[in-house]
Amino acid sequence: MFLPTSLATILVLAAIVALGPLSTDMYLPALPRLTTELNASIDQVQVTLSIFFGGFAVAQLLYGPLADRFGRKSVLLGGLVLFTAASFGCATASTIEELIMFRFLQALGACGGPVLGRTMIRDIYGPTQSARVLSMMATIMALAPAVAPIIGGYMLLAFDWSAIFIFLGVYGVIVTLIILFKVQESLQPENVNSLHPLVIMKNYGQLLRSRIFLGYTLCCSFIFAGLFSFLSGSSFVLIDFFGVSETNYGFYFTAVVMGYMAGSQLGQRFGPRLGINKMLIMGTSVGAVAGTLMLTASLLEMHNLYWVIGCQVFFMMAVGIVMPQAMAGAMGPFSKMAGTASALLGFTQSAIAAVVGLIVGHSHTGSPTVMAASISLMGILAVVSYLLIIKPITTEIKTH
């Protein structure tokens, strides 16, 4: 068994948190091809992304309370088994409807990774050190979305799109075995929570009444929705509008992910010194400015591939700064129901992303404008969440 505080444990938890990015980013280069091979519209193909985040959102509300009652490890293993089976199911889909169904089931299994990975970090490191470790884990985890589109693009040269989902199924098998034999349970006996419906509703009610929880959660969710706007529109904008090849798409995506890794490293280095809130205002401001610059160029019809990628690199830097800090801030005060807090945070994050993704897909006009407008709006809303909710509360706490 790995020691709970060992680097090996952090690497494994990063691998399970990466289930979400891997499940979306690896097949992004295949989205335009799916419209012809499955005889589907762009709207229908993008539903395979949004339905994933819809399933991600709903299932997290169950994972949290279950993990607070039965432990993190057993619940996580159940989710991994479902993810693995659904991934192989996606590979066998012959219609867009079948793919959408299996993507939903894949999401139900995959969402256990982020929920319980964050929760286990909170269990092991507590409220003060978890932001630093989450930033470290985010840097490691960023390798997955950095290489996933490249792997997916080159797999499309040699194989059918279904090979991407076979790869995800094999990944699920490997991670399941490592969790089963090498990772220890992190839930302490004194923190075991009741699974009674009234207790669950009471816990969720306590979280929803907490302005500090809502502020950090909304800040995290809006910045993530900006990222998802790029995921929803980038393959069509880069491949169809700018003429980027399926194989080269992954390299542009990797450049964007490098921004995320840089932001995560900034959070890891300066977060303990500056504190969560200073990092948040810095990160959300960078995101709002980057998104607005991308939108301005598009509205002026100054369409340039490198400008779009450059703006998104800075937006992703903001995502890397904001998300680990906001997650730690949201879960910090709730040690006895960390799983439930992580679940509600994840539900909110995924639900907003799913809605934004549907809007981007439905409104897509071929140019970068719709994608850029959504990225800009989400960055601005993240700033507003900090200024209107988080800052007044923390100022009030300091004065008492």
PDB file of N, CA, C and O in Angstrom, residues 161-231:
ATOM      1  N   TRP A 161     -12.403   5.890 -35.010  1.00  0.00           N
ATOM      2  CA  TRP A 161     -12.604   6.693 -33.796  1.00  0.00           C
ATOM      3  C   TRP A 161     -12.880   5.836 -32.565  1.00  0.00           C
ATOM      4  O   TRP A 161     -12.600   6.236 -31.438  1.00  0.00           O
ATOM      5  N   SER A 162     -13.419   4.627 -32.762  1.00  0.00           N
ATOM      6  CA  SER A 162     -13.761   3.769 -31.616  1.00  0.00           C
ATOM      7  C   SER A 162     -12.526   3.347 -30.829  1.00  0.00           C
ATOM      8  O   SER A 162     -12.623   3.011 -29.638  1.00  0.00           O
ATOM      9  N   ALA A 163     -11.336   3.380 -31.469  1.00  0.00           N
ATOM     10  CA  ALA A 163     -10.108   2.996 -30.767  1.00  0.00           C
ATOM     11  C   ALA A 163      -9.829   3.926 -29.587  1.00  0.00           C
ATOM     12  O   ALA A 163      -9.211   3.518 -28.599  1.00  0.00           O
ATOM     13  N   ILE A 164     -10.282   5.168 -29.684  1.00  0.00           N
ATOM     14  CA  ILE A 164     -10.086   6.127 -28.596  1.00  0.00           C
ATOM     15  C   ILE A 164     -10.786   5.651 -27.331  1.00  0.00           C
ATOM     16  O   ILE A 164     -10.238   5.719 -26.226  1.00  0.00           O
ATOM     17  N   PHE A 165     -11.988   5.115 -27.501  1.00  0.00           N
ATOM     18  CA  PHE A 165     -12.751   4.657 -26.334  1.00  0.00           C
ATOM     19  C   PHE A 165     -12.226   3.312 -25.816  1.00  0.00           C
ATOM     20  O   PHE A 165     -12.341   3.028 -24.619  1.00  0.00           O
ATOM     21  N   ILE A 166     -11.647   2.497 -26.691  1.00  0.00           N
ATOM     22  CA  ILE A 166     -10.992   1.270 -26.221  1.00  0.00           C
ATOM     23  C   ILE A 166      -9.809   1.639 -25.334  1.00  0.00           C
ATOM     24  O   ILE A 166      -9.590   1.036 -24.276  1.00  0.00           O
ATOM     25  N   PHE A 167      -9.058   2.652 -25.755  1.00  0.00           N
ATOM     26  CA  PHE A 167      -7.942   3.148 -24.941  1.00  0.00           C
ATOM     27  C   PHE A 167      -8.438   3.580 -23.563  1.00  0.00           C
ATOM     28  O   PHE A 167      -7.821   3.247 -22.540  1.00  0.00           O
ATOM     29  N   LEU A 168      -9.555   4.321 -23.512  1.00  0.00           N
ATOM     30  CA  LEU A 168     -10.098   4.775 -22.226  1.00  0.00           C
ATOM     31  C   LEU A 168     -10.539   3.603 -21.362  1.00  0.00           C
ATOM     32  O   LEU A 168     -10.373   3.619 -20.133  1.00  0.00           O
ATOM     33  N   GLY A 169     -11.105   2.562 -21.989  1.00  0.00           N
ATOM     34  CA  GLY A 169     -11.500   1.375 -21.238  1.00  0.00           C
ATOM     35  C   GLY A 169     -10.310   0.679 -20.608  1.00  0.00           C
ATOM     36  O   GLY A 169     -10.358   0.266 -19.438  1.00  0.00           O
ATOM     37  N   VAL A 170      -9.219   0.551 -21.359  1.00  0.00           N
ATOM     38  CA  VAL A 170      -7.997  -0.066 -20.820  1.00  0.00           C
ATOM     39  C   VAL A 170      -7.421   0.784 -19.685  1.00  0.00           C
ATOM     40  O   VAL A 170      -6.969   0.258 -18.655  1.00  0.00           O
ATOM     41  N   TYR A 171      -7.437   2.104 -19.864  1.00  0.00           N
ATOM     42  CA  TYR A 171      -6.989   3.019 -18.810  1.00  0.00           C
ATOM     43  C   TYR A 171      -7.804   2.789 -17.535  1.00  0.00           C
ATOM     44  O   TYR A 171      -7.251   2.750 -16.426  1.00  0.00           O
ATOM     45  N   GLY A 172      -9.124   2.626 -17.693  1.00  0.00           N
ATOM     46  CA  GLY A 172      -9.994   2.377 -16.543  1.00  0.00           C
ATOM     47  C   GLY A 172      -9.635   1.102 -15.820  1.00  0.00           C
ATOM     48  O   GLY A 172      -9.629   1.044 -14.576  1.00  0.00           O
ATOM     49  N   VAL A 173      -9.308   0.044 -16.557  1.00  0.00           N
ATOM     50  CA  VAL A 173      -8.915  -1.231 -15.944  1.00  0.00           C
ATOM     51  C   VAL A 173      -7.648  -1.047 -15.106  1.00  0.00           C
ATOM     52  O   VAL A 173      -7.572  -1.506 -13.959  1.00  0.00           O
ATOM     53  N   ILE A 174      -6.652  -0.372 -15.677  1.00  0.00           N
ATOM     54  CA  ILE A 174      -5.372  -0.193 -14.975  1.00  0.00           C
ATOM     55  C   ILE A 174      -5.546   0.618 -13.696  1.00  0.00           C
ATOM     56  O   ILE A 174      -5.047   0.241 -12.621  1.00  0.00           O
ATOM     57  N   VAL A 175      -6.276   1.738 -13.785  1.00  0.00           N
ATOM     58  CA  VAL A 175      -6.467   2.588 -12.608  1.00  0.00           C
ATOM     59  C   VAL A 175      -7.267   1.844 -11.533  1.00  0.00           C
ATOM     60  O   VAL A 175      -6.981   1.966 -10.333  1.00  0.00           O
ATOM     61  N   THR A 176      -8.261   1.066 -11.933  1.00  0.00           N
ATOM     62  CA  THR A 176      -9.063   0.294 -10.970  1.00  0.00           C
ATOM     63  C   THR A 176      -8.180  -0.658 -10.170  1.00  0.00           C
ATOM     64  O   THR A 176      -8.301  -0.760  -8.939  1.00  0.00           O
ATOM     65  N   LEU A 177      -7.288  -1.350 -10.854  1.00  0.00           N
ATOM     66  CA  LEU A 177      -6.406  -2.308 -10.169  1.00  0.00           C
ATOM     67  C   LEU A 177      -5.455  -1.600  -9.199  1.00  0.00           C
ATOM     68  O   LEU A 177      -5.205  -2.098  -8.092  1.00  0.00           O
ATOM     69  N   ILE A 178      -4.939  -0.446  -9.599  1.00  0.00           N
ATOM     70  CA  ILE A 178      -4.030   0.296  -8.703  1.00  0.00           C
ATOM     71  C   ILE A 178      -4.771   0.767  -7.453  1.00  0.00           C
ATOM     72  O   ILE A 178      -4.266   0.642  -6.331  1.00  0.00           O
ATOM     73  N   ILE A 179      -5.964   1.315  -7.633  1.00  0.00           N
ATOM     74  CA  ILE A 179      -6.756   1.769  -6.477  1.00  0.00           C
ATOM     75  C   ILE A 179      -7.063   0.596  -5.558  1.00  0.00           C
ATOM     76  O   ILE A 179      -6.955   0.689  -4.322  1.00  0.00           O
ATOM     77  N   LEU A 180      -7.430  -0.536  -6.142  1.00  0.00           N
ATOM     78  CA  LEU A 180      -7.818  -1.708  -5.357  1.00  0.00           C
ATOM     79  C   LEU A 180      -6.687  -2.215  -4.479  1.00  0.00           C
ATOM     80  O   LEU A 180      -6.882  -2.514  -3.287  1.00  0.00           O
ATOM     81  N   PHE A 181      -5.481  -2.264  -5.028  1.00  0.00           N
ATOM     82  CA  PHE A 181      -4.386  -2.928  -4.316  1.00  0.00           C
ATOM     83  C   PHE A 181      -3.378  -1.975  -3.664  1.00  0.00           C
ATOM     84  O   PHE A 181      -2.603  -2.393  -2.804  1.00  0.00           O
ATOM     85  N   LYS A 182      -3.382  -0.685  -4.033  1.00  0.00           N
ATOM     86  CA  LYS A 182      -2.313   0.194  -3.571  1.00  0.00           C
ATOM     87  C   LYS A 182      -2.755   1.422  -2.774  1.00  0.00           C
ATOM     88  O   LYS A 182      -1.930   2.035  -2.096  1.00  0.00           O
ATOM     89  N   VAL A 183      -4.012   1.808  -2.854  1.00  0.00           N
ATOM     90  CA  VAL A 183      -4.454   3.059  -2.218  1.00  0.00           C
ATOM     91  C   VAL A 183      -5.276   2.752  -0.968  1.00  0.00           C
ATOM     92  O   VAL A 183      -6.178   1.904  -0.996  1.00  0.00           O
ATOM     93  N   GLN A 184      -4.966   3.439   0.127  1.00  0.00           N
ATOM     94  CA  GLN A 184      -5.656   3.226   1.399  1.00  0.00           C
ATOM     95  C   GLN A 184      -6.927   4.070   1.495  1.00  0.00           C
ATOM     96  O   GLN A 184      -7.044   5.119   0.860  1.00  0.00           O
ATOM     97  N   GLU A 185      -7.861   3.613   2.305  1.00  0.00           N
ATOM     98  CA  GLU A 185      -9.061   4.382   2.624  1.00  0.00           C
ATOM     99  C   GLU A 185      -8.663   5.628   3.429  1.00  0.00           C
ATOM    100  O   GLU A 185      -7.850   5.540   4.346  1.00  0.00           O
ATOM    101  N   SER A 186      -9.232   6.784   3.080  1.00  0.00           N
ATOM    102  CA  SER A 186      -8.851   8.030   3.751  1.00  0.00           C
ATOM    103  C   SER A 186      -9.904   8.551   4.729  1.00  0.00           C
ATOM    104  O   SER A 186      -9.621   9.456   5.520  1.00  0.00           O
ATOM    105  N   LEU A 187     -11.102   7.988   4.699  1.00  0.00           N
ATOM    106  CA  LEU A 187     -12.165   8.463   5.599  1.00  0.00           C
ATOM    107  C   LEU A 187     -11.900   7.985   7.022  1.00  0.00           C
ATOM    108  O   LEU A 187     -11.751   6.785   7.265  1.00  0.00           O
ATOM    109  N   GLN A 188     -11.853   8.923   7.958  1.00  0.00           N
ATOM    110  CA  GLN A 188     -11.653   8.576   9.361  1.00  0.00           C
ATOM    111  C   GLN A 188     -12.983   8.148   9.984  1.00  0.00           C
ATOM    112  O   GLN A 188     -14.035   8.703   9.654  1.00  0.00           O
ATOM    113  N   PRO A 189     -12.966   7.161  10.886  1.00  0.00           N
ATOM    114  CA  PRO A 189     -14.215   6.653  11.473  1.00  0.00           C
ATOM    115  C   PRO A 189     -15.079   7.729  12.112  1.00  0.00           C
ATOM    116  O   PRO A 189     -16.307   7.677  12.031  1.00  0.00           O
ATOM    117  N   GLU A 190     -14.451   8.730  12.721  1.00  0.00           N
ATOM    118  CA  GLU A 190     -15.229   9.767  13.402  1.00  0.00           C
ATOM    119  C   GLU A 190     -15.952  10.697  12.425  1.00  0.00           C
ATOM    120  O   GLU A 190     -16.835  11.453  12.822  1.00  0.00           O
ATOM    121  N   ASN A 191     -15.581  10.629  11.139  1.00  0.00           N
ATOM    122  CA  ASN A 191     -16.211  11.495  10.151  1.00  0.00           C
ATOM    123  C   ASN A 191     -17.259  10.778   9.297  1.00  0.00           C
ATOM    124  O   ASN A 191     -17.773  11.343   8.335  1.00  0.00           O
ATOM    125  N   VAL A 192     -17.563   9.513   9.671  1.00  0.00           N
ATOM    126  CA  VAL A 192     -18.580   8.771   8.925  1.00  0.00           C
ATOM    127  C   VAL A 192     -19.937   9.441   9.112  1.00  0.00           C
ATOM    128  O   VAL A 192     -20.349   9.761  10.225  1.00  0.00           O
ATOM    129  N   ASN A 193     -20.632   9.655   8.012  1.00  0.00           N
ATOM    130  CA  ASN A 193     -21.918  10.361   8.022  1.00  0.00           C
ATOM    131  C   ASN A 193     -23.065   9.407   7.748  1.00  0.00           C
ATOM    132  O   ASN A 193     -22.899   8.390   7.064  1.00  0.00           O
ATOM    133  N   SER A 194     -24.232   9.737   8.239  1.00  0.00           N
ATOM    134  CA  SER A 194     -25.417   8.935   7.983  1.00  0.00           C
ATOM    135  C   SER A 194     -25.867   9.082   6.532  1.00  0.00           C
ATOM    136  O   SER A 194     -25.696  10.137   5.912  1.00  0.00           O
ATOM    137  N   LEU A 195     -26.444   7.994   5.987  1.00  0.00           N
ATOM    138  CA  LEU A 195     -26.981   8.032   4.622  1.00  0.00           C
ATOM    139  C   LEU A 195     -28.486   8.271   4.638  1.00  0.00           C
ATOM    140  O   LEU A 195     -29.149   8.168   3.606  1.00  0.00           O
ATOM    141  N   HIS A 196     -29.034   8.601   5.798  1.00  0.00           N
ATOM    142  CA  HIS A 196     -30.468   8.865   5.875  1.00  0.00           C
ATOM    143  C   HIS A 196     -30.804  10.075   5.011  1.00  0.00           C
ATOM    144  O   HIS A 196     -30.104  11.093   5.036  1.00  0.00           O
ATOM    145  N   PRO A 197     -31.888   9.979   4.212  1.00  0.00           N
ATOM    146  CA  PRO A 197     -32.239  11.089   3.310  1.00  0.00           C
ATOM    147  C   PRO A 197     -32.353  12.441   4.001  1.00  0.00           C
ATOM    148  O   PRO A 197     -31.959  13.462   3.435  1.00  0.00           O
ATOM    149  N   LEU A 198     -32.881  12.445   5.229  1.00  0.00           N
ATOM    150  CA  LEU A 198     -33.018  13.721   5.931  1.00  0.00           C
ATOM    151  C   LEU A 198     -31.658  14.319   6.287  1.00  0.00           C
ATOM    152  O   LEU A 198     -31.477  15.540   6.236  1.00  0.00           O
ATOM    153  N   VAL A 199     -30.710  13.441   6.633  1.00  0.00           N
ATOM    154  CA  VAL A 199     -29.355  13.920   6.944  1.00  0.00           C
ATOM    155  C   VAL A 199     -28.692  14.469   5.685  1.00  0.00           C
ATOM    156  O   VAL A 199     -28.042  15.520   5.706  1.00  0.00           O
ATOM    157  N   ILE A 200     -28.877  13.757   4.567  1.00  0.00           N
ATOM    158  CA  ILE A 200     -28.302  14.219   3.302  1.00  0.00           C
ATOM    159  C   ILE A 200     -28.873  15.580   2.921  1.00  0.00           C
ATOM    160  O   ILE A 200     -28.136  16.505   2.550  1.00  0.00           O
ATOM    161  N   MET A 201     -30.202  15.711   3.031  1.00  0.00           N
ATOM    162  CA  MET A 201     -30.842  16.983   2.687  1.00  0.00           C
ATOM    163  C   MET A 201     -30.387  18.099   3.631  1.00  0.00           C
ATOM    164  O   MET A 201     -30.173  19.243   3.208  1.00  0.00           O
ATOM    165  N   LYS A 202     -30.201  17.752   4.905  1.00  0.00           N
ATOM    166  CA  LYS A 202     -29.729  18.743   5.869  1.00  0.00           C
ATOM    167  C   LYS A 202     -28.319  19.214   5.511  1.00  0.00           C
ATOM    168  O   LYS A 202     -28.020  20.421   5.569  1.00  0.00           O
ATOM    169  N   ASN A 203     -27.456  18.267   5.119  1.00  0.00           N
ATOM    170  CA  ASN A 203     -26.087  18.626   4.755  1.00  0.00           C
ATOM    171  C   ASN A 203     -26.051  19.509   3.510  1.00  0.00           C
ATOM    172  O   ASN A 203     -25.330  20.521   3.469  1.00  0.00           O
ATOM    173  N   TYR A 204     -26.826  19.126   2.493  1.00  0.00           N
ATOM    174  CA  TYR A 204     -26.875  19.955   1.287  1.00  0.00           C
ATOM    175  C   TYR A 204     -27.476  21.325   1.598  1.00  0.00           C
ATOM    176  O   TYR A 204     -27.034  22.339   1.060  1.00  0.00           O
ATOM    177  N   GLY A 205     -28.466  21.343   2.470  1.00  0.00           N
ATOM    178  CA  GLY A 205     -29.064  22.617   2.853  1.00  0.00           C
ATOM    179  C   GLY A 205     -28.073  23.520   3.565  1.00  0.00           C
ATOM    180  O   GLY A 205     -28.029  24.737   3.322  1.00  0.00           O
ATOM    181  N   GLN A 206     -27.258  22.930   4.437  1.00  0.00           N
ATOM    182  CA  GLN A 206     -26.238  23.713   5.141  1.00  0.00           C
ATOM    183  C   GLN A 206     -25.244  24.325   4.150  1.00  0.00           C
ATOM    184  O   GLN A 206     -24.854  25.492   4.275  1.00  0.00           O
ATOM    185  N   LEU A 207     -24.849  23.548   3.140  1.00  0.00           N
ATOM    186  CA  LEU A 207     -23.918  24.047   2.130  1.00  0.00           C
ATOM    187  C   LEU A 207     -24.544  25.170   1.303  1.00  0.00           C
ATOM    188  O   LEU A 207     -23.908  26.197   1.028  1.00  0.00           O
ATOM    189  N   LEU A 208     -25.800  24.987   0.913  1.00  0.00           N
ATOM    190  CA  LEU A 208     -26.469  25.991   0.082  1.00  0.00           C
ATOM    191  C   LEU A 208     -26.730  27.287   0.841  1.00  0.00           C
ATOM    192  O   LEU A 208     -26.844  28.351   0.237  1.00  0.00           O
ATOM    193  N   ARG A 209     -26.813  27.209   2.165  1.00  0.00           N
ATOM    194  CA  ARG A 209     -26.994  28.429   2.964  1.00  0.00           C
ATOM    195  C   ARG A 209     -25.675  29.131   3.277  1.00  0.00           C
ATOM    196  O   ARG A 209     -25.677  30.252   3.797  1.00  0.00           O
ATOM    197  N   SER A 210     -24.575  28.453   2.955  1.00  0.00           N
ATOM    198  CA  SER A 210     -23.267  29.030   3.248  1.00  0.00           C
ATOM    199  C   SER A 210     -22.833  29.943   2.103  1.00  0.00           C
ATOM    200  O   SER A 210     -22.538  29.483   0.996  1.00  0.00           O
ATOM    201  N   ARG A 211     -22.778  31.241   2.369  1.00  0.00           N
ATOM    202  CA  ARG A 211     -22.352  32.192   1.336  1.00  0.00           C
ATOM    203  C   ARG A 211     -20.907  31.944   0.932  1.00  0.00           C
ATOM    204  O   ARG A 211     -20.538  32.121  -0.233  1.00  0.00           O
ATOM    205  N   ILE A 212     -20.086  31.532   1.855  1.00  0.00           N
ATOM    206  CA  ILE A 212     -18.679  31.290   1.539  1.00  0.00           C
ATOM    207  C   ILE A 212     -18.553  30.111   0.587  1.00  0.00           C
ATOM    208  O   ILE A 212     -17.768  30.135  -0.374  1.00  0.00           O
ATOM    209  N   PHE A 213     -19.342  29.043   0.823  1.00  0.00           N
ATOM    210  CA  PHE A 213     -19.329  27.889  -0.073  1.00  0.00           C
ATOM    211  C   PHE A 213     -19.837  28.277  -1.458  1.00  0.00           C
ATOM    212  O   PHE A 213     -19.227  27.930  -2.476  1.00  0.00           O
ATOM    213  N   LEU A 214     -20.945  28.994  -1.513  1.00  0.00           N
ATOM    214  CA  LEU A 214     -21.519  29.381  -2.804  1.00  0.00           C
ATOM    215  C   LEU A 214     -20.588  30.307  -3.580  1.00  0.00           C
ATOM    216  O   LEU A 214     -20.458  30.187  -4.802  1.00  0.00           O
ATOM    217  N   GLY A 215     -19.944  31.227  -2.882  1.00  0.00           N
ATOM    218  CA  GLY A 215     -19.050  32.162  -3.559  1.00  0.00           C
ATOM    219  C   GLY A 215     -17.895  31.452  -4.237  1.00  0.00           C
ATOM    220  O   GLY A 215     -17.627  31.660  -5.426  1.00  0.00           O
ATOM    221  N   TYR A 216     -17.213  30.600  -3.488  1.00  0.00           N
ATOM    222  CA  TYR A 216     -16.083  29.865  -4.063  1.00  0.00           C
ATOM    223  C   TYR A 216     -16.548  28.899  -5.155  1.00  0.00           C
ATOM    224  O   TYR A 216     -15.872  28.722  -6.174  1.00  0.00           O
ATOM    225  N   THR A 217     -17.694  28.265  -4.943  1.00  0.00           N
ATOM    226  CA  THR A 217     -18.209  27.306  -5.924  1.00  0.00           C
ATOM    227  C   THR A 217     -18.562  27.986  -7.236  1.00  0.00           C
ATOM    228  O   THR A 217     -18.242  27.482  -8.321  1.00  0.00           O
ATOM    229  N   LEU A 218     -19.227  29.136  -7.168  1.00  0.00           N
ATOM    230  CA  LEU A 218     -19.582  29.844  -8.396  1.00  0.00           C
ATOM    231  C   LEU A 218     -18.342  30.365  -9.115  1.00  0.00           C
ATOM    232  O   LEU A 218     -18.259  30.316 -10.352  1.00  0.00           O
ATOM    233  N   CYS A 219     -17.396  30.851  -8.366  1.00  0.00           N
ATOM    234  CA  CYS A 219     -16.139  31.337  -8.953  1.00  0.00           C
ATOM    235  C   CYS A 219     -15.460  30.199  -9.720  1.00  0.00           C
ATOM    236  O   CYS A 219     -15.021  30.368 -10.866  1.00  0.00           O
ATOM    237  N   CYS A 220     -15.378  29.041  -9.099  1.00  0.00           N
ATOM    238  CA  CYS A 220     -14.783  27.865  -9.717  1.00  0.00           C
ATOM    239  C   CYS A 220     -15.595  27.410 -10.935  1.00  0.00           C
ATOM    240  O   CYS A 220     -15.036  27.081 -11.986  1.00  0.00           O
ATOM    241  N   SER A 221     -16.915  27.417 -10.810  1.00  0.00           N
ATOM    242  CA  SER A 221     -17.792  26.898 -11.863  1.00  0.00           C
ATOM    243  C   SER A 221     -17.767  27.769 -13.107  1.00  0.00           C
ATOM    244  O   SER A 221     -17.754  27.264 -14.236  1.00  0.00           O
ATOM    245  N   PHE A 222     -17.769  29.079 -12.941  1.00  0.00           N
ATOM    246  CA  PHE A 222     -17.778  29.963 -14.106  1.00  0.00           C
ATOM    247  C   PHE A 222     -16.456  29.884 -14.873  1.00  0.00           C
ATOM    248  O   PHE A 222     -16.451  29.878 -16.109  1.00  0.00           O
ATOM    249  N   ILE A 223     -15.346  29.844 -14.157  1.00  0.00           N
ATOM    250  CA  ILE A 223     -14.064  29.767 -14.854  1.00  0.00           C
ATOM    251  C   ILE A 223     -13.944  28.433 -15.577  1.00  0.00           C
ATOM    252  O   ILE A 223     -13.397  28.350 -16.686  1.00  0.00           O
ATOM    253  N   PHE A 224     -14.498  27.360 -14.980  1.00  0.00           N
ATOM    254  CA  PHE A 224     -14.494  26.055 -15.641  1.00  0.00           C
ATOM    255  C   PHE A 224     -15.406  26.064 -16.865  1.00  0.00           C
ATOM    256  O   PHE A 224     -15.089  25.442 -17.885  1.00  0.00           O
ATOM    257  N   ALA A 225     -16.540  26.755 -16.782  1.00  0.00           N
ATOM    258  CA  ALA A 225     -17.449  26.843 -17.922  1.00  0.00           C
ATOM    259  C   ALA A 225     -16.799  27.571 -19.095  1.00  0.00           C
ATOM    260  O   ALA A 225     -17.084  27.274 -20.258  1.00  0.00           O
ATOM    261  N   GLY A 226     -15.905  28.523 -18.796  1.00  0.00           N
ATOM    262  CA  GLY A 226     -15.135  29.164 -19.856  1.00  0.00           C
ATOM    263  C   GLY A 226     -14.223  28.174 -20.554  1.00  0.00           C
ATOM    264  O   GLY A 226     -14.097  28.170 -21.789  1.00  0.00           O
ATOM    265  N   LEU A 227     -13.579  27.310 -19.768  1.00  0.00           N
ATOM    266  CA  LEU A 227     -12.775  26.233 -20.336  1.00  0.00           C
ATOM    267  C   LEU A 227     -13.637  25.325 -21.206  1.00  0.00           C
ATOM    268  O   LEU A 227     -13.253  24.954 -22.325  1.00  0.00           O
ATOM    269  N   PHE A 228     -14.825  24.975 -20.707  1.00  0.00           N
ATOM    270  CA  PHE A 228     -15.698  24.056 -21.452  1.00  0.00           C
ATOM    271  C   PHE A 228     -16.222  24.701 -22.727  1.00  0.00           C
ATOM    272  O   PHE A 228     -16.499  24.009 -23.707  1.00  0.00           O
ATOM    273  N   SER A 229     -16.366  26.025 -22.737  1.00  0.00           N
ATOM    274  CA  SER A 229     -16.745  26.716 -23.968  1.00  0.00           C
ATOM    275  C   SER A 229     -15.703  26.463 -25.055  1.00  0.00           C
ATOM    276  O   SER A 229     -16.045  26.250 -26.224  1.00  0.00           O
ATOM    277  N   PHE A 230     -14.431  26.484 -24.652  1.00  0.00           N
ATOM    278  CA  PHE A 230     -13.360  26.192 -25.607  1.00  0.00           C
ATOM    279  C   PHE A 230     -13.418  24.738 -26.046  1.00  0.00           C
ATOM    280  O   PHE A 230     -13.248  24.433 -27.238  1.00  0.00           O
ATOM    281  N   LEU A 231     -13.650  23.814 -25.110  1.00  0.00           N
ATOM    282  CA  LEU A 231     -13.755  22.404 -25.463  1.00  0.00           C
ATOM    283  C   LEU A 231     -14.889  22.166 -26.456  1.00  0.00           C
ATOM    284  O   LEU A 231     -14.747  21.382 -27.398  1.00  0.00           O
TER     285      LEU A 231
END
